[in-house]
CSV table of C-alpha atoms in Angstrom, one decimal:
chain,number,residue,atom,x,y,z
T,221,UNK,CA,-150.6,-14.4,-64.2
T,222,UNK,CA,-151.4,-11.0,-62.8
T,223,UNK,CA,-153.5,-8.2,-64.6
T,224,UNK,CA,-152.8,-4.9,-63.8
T,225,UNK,CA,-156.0,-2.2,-64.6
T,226,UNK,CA,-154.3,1.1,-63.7
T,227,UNK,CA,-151.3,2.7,-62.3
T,228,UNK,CA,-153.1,3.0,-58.8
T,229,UNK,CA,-153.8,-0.8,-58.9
T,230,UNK,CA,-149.9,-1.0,-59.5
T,231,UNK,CA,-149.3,1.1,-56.3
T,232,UNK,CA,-151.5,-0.5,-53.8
T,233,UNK,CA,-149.4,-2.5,-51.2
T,234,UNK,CA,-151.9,-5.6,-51.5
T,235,UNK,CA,-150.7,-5.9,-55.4
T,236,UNK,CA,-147.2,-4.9,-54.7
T,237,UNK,CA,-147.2,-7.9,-51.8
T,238,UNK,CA,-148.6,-10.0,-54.8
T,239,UNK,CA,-146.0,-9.0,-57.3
T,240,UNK,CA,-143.2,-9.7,-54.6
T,241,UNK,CA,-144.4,-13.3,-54.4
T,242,UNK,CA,-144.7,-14.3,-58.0
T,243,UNK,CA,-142.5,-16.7,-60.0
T,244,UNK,CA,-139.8,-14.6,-62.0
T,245,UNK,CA,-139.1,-14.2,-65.2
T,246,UNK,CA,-142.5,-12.7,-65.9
T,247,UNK,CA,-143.3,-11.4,-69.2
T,248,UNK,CA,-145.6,-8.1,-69.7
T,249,UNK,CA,-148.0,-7.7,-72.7
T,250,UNK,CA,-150.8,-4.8,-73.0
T,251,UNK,CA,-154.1,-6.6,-72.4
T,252,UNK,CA,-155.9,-5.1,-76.0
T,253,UNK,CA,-153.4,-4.8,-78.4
T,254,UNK,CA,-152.1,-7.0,-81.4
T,255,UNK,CA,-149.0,-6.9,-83.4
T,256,UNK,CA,-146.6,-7.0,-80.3
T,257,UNK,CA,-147.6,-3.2,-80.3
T,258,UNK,CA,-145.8,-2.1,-76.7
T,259,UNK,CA,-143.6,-5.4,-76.9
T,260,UNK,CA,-139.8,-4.4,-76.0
T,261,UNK,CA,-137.0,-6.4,-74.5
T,262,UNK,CA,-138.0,-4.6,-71.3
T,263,UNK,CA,-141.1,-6.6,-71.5
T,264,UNK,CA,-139.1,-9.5,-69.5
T,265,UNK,CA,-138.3,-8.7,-66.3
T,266,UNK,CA,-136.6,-10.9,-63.4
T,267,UNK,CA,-138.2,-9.1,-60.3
T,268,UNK,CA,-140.8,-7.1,-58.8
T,269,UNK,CA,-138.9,-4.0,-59.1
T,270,UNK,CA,-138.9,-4.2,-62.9
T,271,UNK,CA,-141.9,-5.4,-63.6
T,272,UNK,CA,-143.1,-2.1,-61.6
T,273,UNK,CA,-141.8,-0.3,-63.6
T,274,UNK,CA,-142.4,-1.1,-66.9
T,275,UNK,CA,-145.8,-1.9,-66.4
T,276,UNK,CA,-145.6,1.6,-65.1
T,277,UNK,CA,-144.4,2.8,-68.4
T,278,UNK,CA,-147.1,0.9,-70.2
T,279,UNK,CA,-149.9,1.5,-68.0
T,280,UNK,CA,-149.1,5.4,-68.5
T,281,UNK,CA,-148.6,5.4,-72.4
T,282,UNK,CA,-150.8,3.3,-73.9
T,283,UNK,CA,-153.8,3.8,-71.1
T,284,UNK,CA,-155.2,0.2,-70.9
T,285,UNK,CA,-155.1,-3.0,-68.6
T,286,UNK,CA,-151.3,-4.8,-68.9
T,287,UNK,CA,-151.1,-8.5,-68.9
T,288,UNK,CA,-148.0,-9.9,-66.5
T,289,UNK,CA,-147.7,-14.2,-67.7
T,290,UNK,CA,-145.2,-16.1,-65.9
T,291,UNK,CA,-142.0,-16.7,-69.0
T,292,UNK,CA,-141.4,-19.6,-70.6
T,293,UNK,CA,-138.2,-20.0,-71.7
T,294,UNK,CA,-138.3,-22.8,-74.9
T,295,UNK,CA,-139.1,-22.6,-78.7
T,296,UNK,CA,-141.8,-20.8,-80.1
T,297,UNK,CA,-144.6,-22.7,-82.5
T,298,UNK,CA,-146.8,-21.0,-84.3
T,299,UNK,CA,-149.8,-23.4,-85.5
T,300,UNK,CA,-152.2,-22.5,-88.0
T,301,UNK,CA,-155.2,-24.6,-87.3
T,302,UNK,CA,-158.1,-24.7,-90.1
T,303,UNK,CA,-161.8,-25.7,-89.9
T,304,UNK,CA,-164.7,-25.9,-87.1
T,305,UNK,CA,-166.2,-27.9,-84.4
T,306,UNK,CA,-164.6,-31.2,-83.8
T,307,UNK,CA,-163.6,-31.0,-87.7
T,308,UNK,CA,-159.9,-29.1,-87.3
T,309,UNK,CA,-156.9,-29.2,-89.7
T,310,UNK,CA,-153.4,-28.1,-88.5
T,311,UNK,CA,-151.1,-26.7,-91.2
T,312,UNK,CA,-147.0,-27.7,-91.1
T,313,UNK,CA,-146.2,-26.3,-88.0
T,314,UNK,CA,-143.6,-23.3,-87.8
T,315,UNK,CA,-141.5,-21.8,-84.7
T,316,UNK,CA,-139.2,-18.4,-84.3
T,317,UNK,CA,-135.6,-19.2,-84.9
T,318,UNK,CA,-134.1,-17.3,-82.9
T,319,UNK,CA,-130.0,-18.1,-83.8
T,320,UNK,CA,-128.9,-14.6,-84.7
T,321,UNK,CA,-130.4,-12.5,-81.8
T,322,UNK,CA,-127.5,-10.9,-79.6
T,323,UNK,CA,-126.0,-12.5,-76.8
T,324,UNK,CA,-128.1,-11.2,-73.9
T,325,UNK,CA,-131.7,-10.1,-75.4
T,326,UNK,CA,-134.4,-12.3,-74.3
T,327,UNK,CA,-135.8,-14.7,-77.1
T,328,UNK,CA,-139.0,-12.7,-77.7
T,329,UNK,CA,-140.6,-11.5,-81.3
T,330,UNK,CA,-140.9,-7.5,-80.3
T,331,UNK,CA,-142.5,-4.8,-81.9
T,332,UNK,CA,-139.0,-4.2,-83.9
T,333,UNK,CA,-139.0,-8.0,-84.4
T,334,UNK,CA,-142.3,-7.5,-86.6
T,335,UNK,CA,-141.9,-4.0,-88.3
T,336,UNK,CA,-138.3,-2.6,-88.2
T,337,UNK,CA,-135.9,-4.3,-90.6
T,338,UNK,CA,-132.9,-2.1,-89.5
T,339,UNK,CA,-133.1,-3.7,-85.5
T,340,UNK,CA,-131.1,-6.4,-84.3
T,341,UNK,CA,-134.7,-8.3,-83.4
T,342,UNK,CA,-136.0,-8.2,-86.8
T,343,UNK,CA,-132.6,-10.5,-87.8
T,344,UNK,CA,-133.0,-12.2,-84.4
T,345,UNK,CA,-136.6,-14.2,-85.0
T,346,UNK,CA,-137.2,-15.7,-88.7
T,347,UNK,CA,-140.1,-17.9,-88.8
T,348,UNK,CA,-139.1,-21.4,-90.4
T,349,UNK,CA,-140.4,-24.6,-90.5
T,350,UNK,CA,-140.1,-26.2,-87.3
T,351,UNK,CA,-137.7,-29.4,-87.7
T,352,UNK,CA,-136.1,-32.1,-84.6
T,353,UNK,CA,-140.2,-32.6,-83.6
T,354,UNK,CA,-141.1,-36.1,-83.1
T,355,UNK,CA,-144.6,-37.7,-83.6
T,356,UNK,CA,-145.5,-37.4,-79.9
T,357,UNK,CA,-144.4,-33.4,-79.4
T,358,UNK,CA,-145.7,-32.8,-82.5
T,359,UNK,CA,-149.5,-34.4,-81.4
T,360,UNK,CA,-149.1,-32.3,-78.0
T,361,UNK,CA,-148.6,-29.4,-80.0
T,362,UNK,CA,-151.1,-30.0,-82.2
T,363,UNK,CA,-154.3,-31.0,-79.6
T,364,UNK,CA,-153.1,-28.1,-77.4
T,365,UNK,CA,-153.6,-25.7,-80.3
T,366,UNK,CA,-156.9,-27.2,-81.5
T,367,UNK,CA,-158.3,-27.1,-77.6
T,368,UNK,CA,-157.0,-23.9,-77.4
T,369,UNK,CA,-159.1,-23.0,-80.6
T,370,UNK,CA,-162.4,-24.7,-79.2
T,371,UNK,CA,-162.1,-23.1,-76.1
T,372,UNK,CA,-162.3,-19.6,-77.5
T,373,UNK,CA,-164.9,-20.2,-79.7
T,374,UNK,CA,-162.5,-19.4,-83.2
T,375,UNK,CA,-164.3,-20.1,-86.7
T,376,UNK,CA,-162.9,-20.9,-89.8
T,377,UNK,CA,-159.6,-20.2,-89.1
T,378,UNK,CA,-156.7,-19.0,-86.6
T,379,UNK,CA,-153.1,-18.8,-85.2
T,380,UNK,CA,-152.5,-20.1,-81.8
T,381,UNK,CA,-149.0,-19.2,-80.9
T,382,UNK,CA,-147.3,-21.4,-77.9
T,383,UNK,CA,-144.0,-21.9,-76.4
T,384,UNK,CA,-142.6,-25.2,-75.5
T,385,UNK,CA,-140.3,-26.0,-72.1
T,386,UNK,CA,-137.6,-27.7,-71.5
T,387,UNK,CA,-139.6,-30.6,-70.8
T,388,UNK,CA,-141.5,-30.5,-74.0
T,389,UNK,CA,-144.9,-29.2,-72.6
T,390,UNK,CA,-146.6,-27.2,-74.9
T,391,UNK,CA,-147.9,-23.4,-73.0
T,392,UNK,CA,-150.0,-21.3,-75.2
T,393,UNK,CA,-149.1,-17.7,-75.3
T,394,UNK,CA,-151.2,-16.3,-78.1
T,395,UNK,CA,-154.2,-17.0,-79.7
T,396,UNK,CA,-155.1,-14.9,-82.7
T,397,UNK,CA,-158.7,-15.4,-84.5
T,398,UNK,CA,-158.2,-12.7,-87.7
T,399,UNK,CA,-154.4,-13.3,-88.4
T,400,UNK,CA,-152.9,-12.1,-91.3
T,401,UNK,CA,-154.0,-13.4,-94.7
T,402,UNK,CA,-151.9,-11.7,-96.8
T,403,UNK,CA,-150.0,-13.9,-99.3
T,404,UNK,CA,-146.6,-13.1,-97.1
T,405,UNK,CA,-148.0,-14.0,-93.6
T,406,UNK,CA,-147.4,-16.9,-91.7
T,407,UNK,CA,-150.5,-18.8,-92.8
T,408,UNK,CA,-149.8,-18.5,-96.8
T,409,UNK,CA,-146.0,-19.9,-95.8
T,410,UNK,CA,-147.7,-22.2,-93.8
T,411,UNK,CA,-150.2,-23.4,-96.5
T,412,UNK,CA,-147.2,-23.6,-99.5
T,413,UNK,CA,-145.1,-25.6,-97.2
T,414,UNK,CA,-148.0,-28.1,-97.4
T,415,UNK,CA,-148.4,-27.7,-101.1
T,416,UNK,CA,-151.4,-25.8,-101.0
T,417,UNK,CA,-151.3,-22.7,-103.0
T,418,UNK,CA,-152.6,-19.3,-102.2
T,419,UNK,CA,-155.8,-19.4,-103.9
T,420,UNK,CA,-156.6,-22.8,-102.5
T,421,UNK,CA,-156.1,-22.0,-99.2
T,422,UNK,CA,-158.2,-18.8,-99.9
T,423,UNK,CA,-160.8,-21.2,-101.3
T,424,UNK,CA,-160.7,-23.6,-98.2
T,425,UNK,CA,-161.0,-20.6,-95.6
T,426,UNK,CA,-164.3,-19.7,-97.4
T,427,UNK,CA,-165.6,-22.9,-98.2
T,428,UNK,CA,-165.4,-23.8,-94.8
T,429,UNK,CA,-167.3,-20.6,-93.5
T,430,UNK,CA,-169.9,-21.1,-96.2
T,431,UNK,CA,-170.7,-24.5,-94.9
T,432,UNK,CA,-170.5,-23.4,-91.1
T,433,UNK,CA,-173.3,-20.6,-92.6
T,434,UNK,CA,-175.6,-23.1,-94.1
T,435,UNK,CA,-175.2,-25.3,-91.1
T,436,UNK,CA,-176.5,-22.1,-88.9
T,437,UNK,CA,-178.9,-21.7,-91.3
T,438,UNK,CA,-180.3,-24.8,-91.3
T,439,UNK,CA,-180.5,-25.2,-87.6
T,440,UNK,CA,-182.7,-21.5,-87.2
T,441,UNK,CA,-185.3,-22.7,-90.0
T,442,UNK,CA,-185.7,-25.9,-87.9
């Protein structure tokens, strides 16, 4: 990965020796921002020429660090896990289908993806149960996403987003600790494809951060 602070970092021939040298595709995010907020298809880029200048483009508009990530090129799982410590649940796992994008856009959830229901991404990435995963991808998935969890220190609940290669090795792209809990977000589809209704899962979310209270609690008045 390469992070990118300010448009003079980008223009320093030490970085652009660095950029020169990296492992294409590379795929550019803003280093503060949720929502795939400054996410477009330009976001991929094959060289350091484009990745120049998009990160240009970002660097300039949005005024904050930009995150380069080597691509990986696979299917996209996003895994609810629920709970604390060594205690984690994983709800039925679900990825980006990504059948109907256009010949020729790179397989990516953009901003329009998210919020735009007239552009070609918002058709191109429906998020559906994830099917043709065997017991042993489905366990790498699964640990990767609860280590992933431990080692950002999330509570109670969180998304961890990942991509899997070619050769089924899980890469996490995205962990999110407040995701949306909305009754039509990912989690609630997540939660009723398990059979567990809204207000259970509501229920479990705070149960478990009532227990992780009277745990911290506990521990202080000893």
């Amino acid at each position: 990965y390469v992070l990118l602070e300010s448009v003079e970092d980008l223009s320093s021939d030490a970085m652009q020796s660095r950029l020169r040298d990296l492992r294409y595709p590379y795929f550019l995010k803003l280093a503060r921002e949720d929502a795939s907020i400054g996410i477009e298809a330009s976001n991929r880029v094959d060289d350091a020429e484009a990745l120049t200048k998009r990160a240009r483009e970002l660097l300039e508009h949005y005024r904050q660090p930009v995150l380069g990530e080597q691509y990986i090129e696979g299917r996209e799982v996003n895994v609810t896990v629920i709970g604390n410590g060594e205690d984690l649940d994983t709800l039925p796992l679900h990825e980006i289908d990504f059948a109907k994008m256009p010949e020729g856009r790179p397989h990516i959830v953009s901003y329009a993806a998210k919020w735009d229901e007239d552009h070609v991404d918002y058709e191109g990435t429906k998020p559906v149960p994830m099917k043709d995963v065997g017991e042993d991808l489905e366990r790498r998935i699964t640990d990767t996403a609860k280590a992933a969890f431990r080692a950002l220190g999330l509570r109670d609940f969180g998304r961890v987003d990942l991509r899997v290669d070619g050769e089924g090795k899980p890469w996490v792209i995205d962990v999110n600790p407040n995701c949306d809990l909305s009754p039509d977000a990912g989690v609630a589809r997540a939660a009723a494809h398990g059979g567990t209704d809204y207000p259970a899962l509501i229920g479990r979310i705070c149960e478990l951060a009532r227990r992780r209270c009277d745990s911290t609690d506990s521990k202080l008045a000893g």
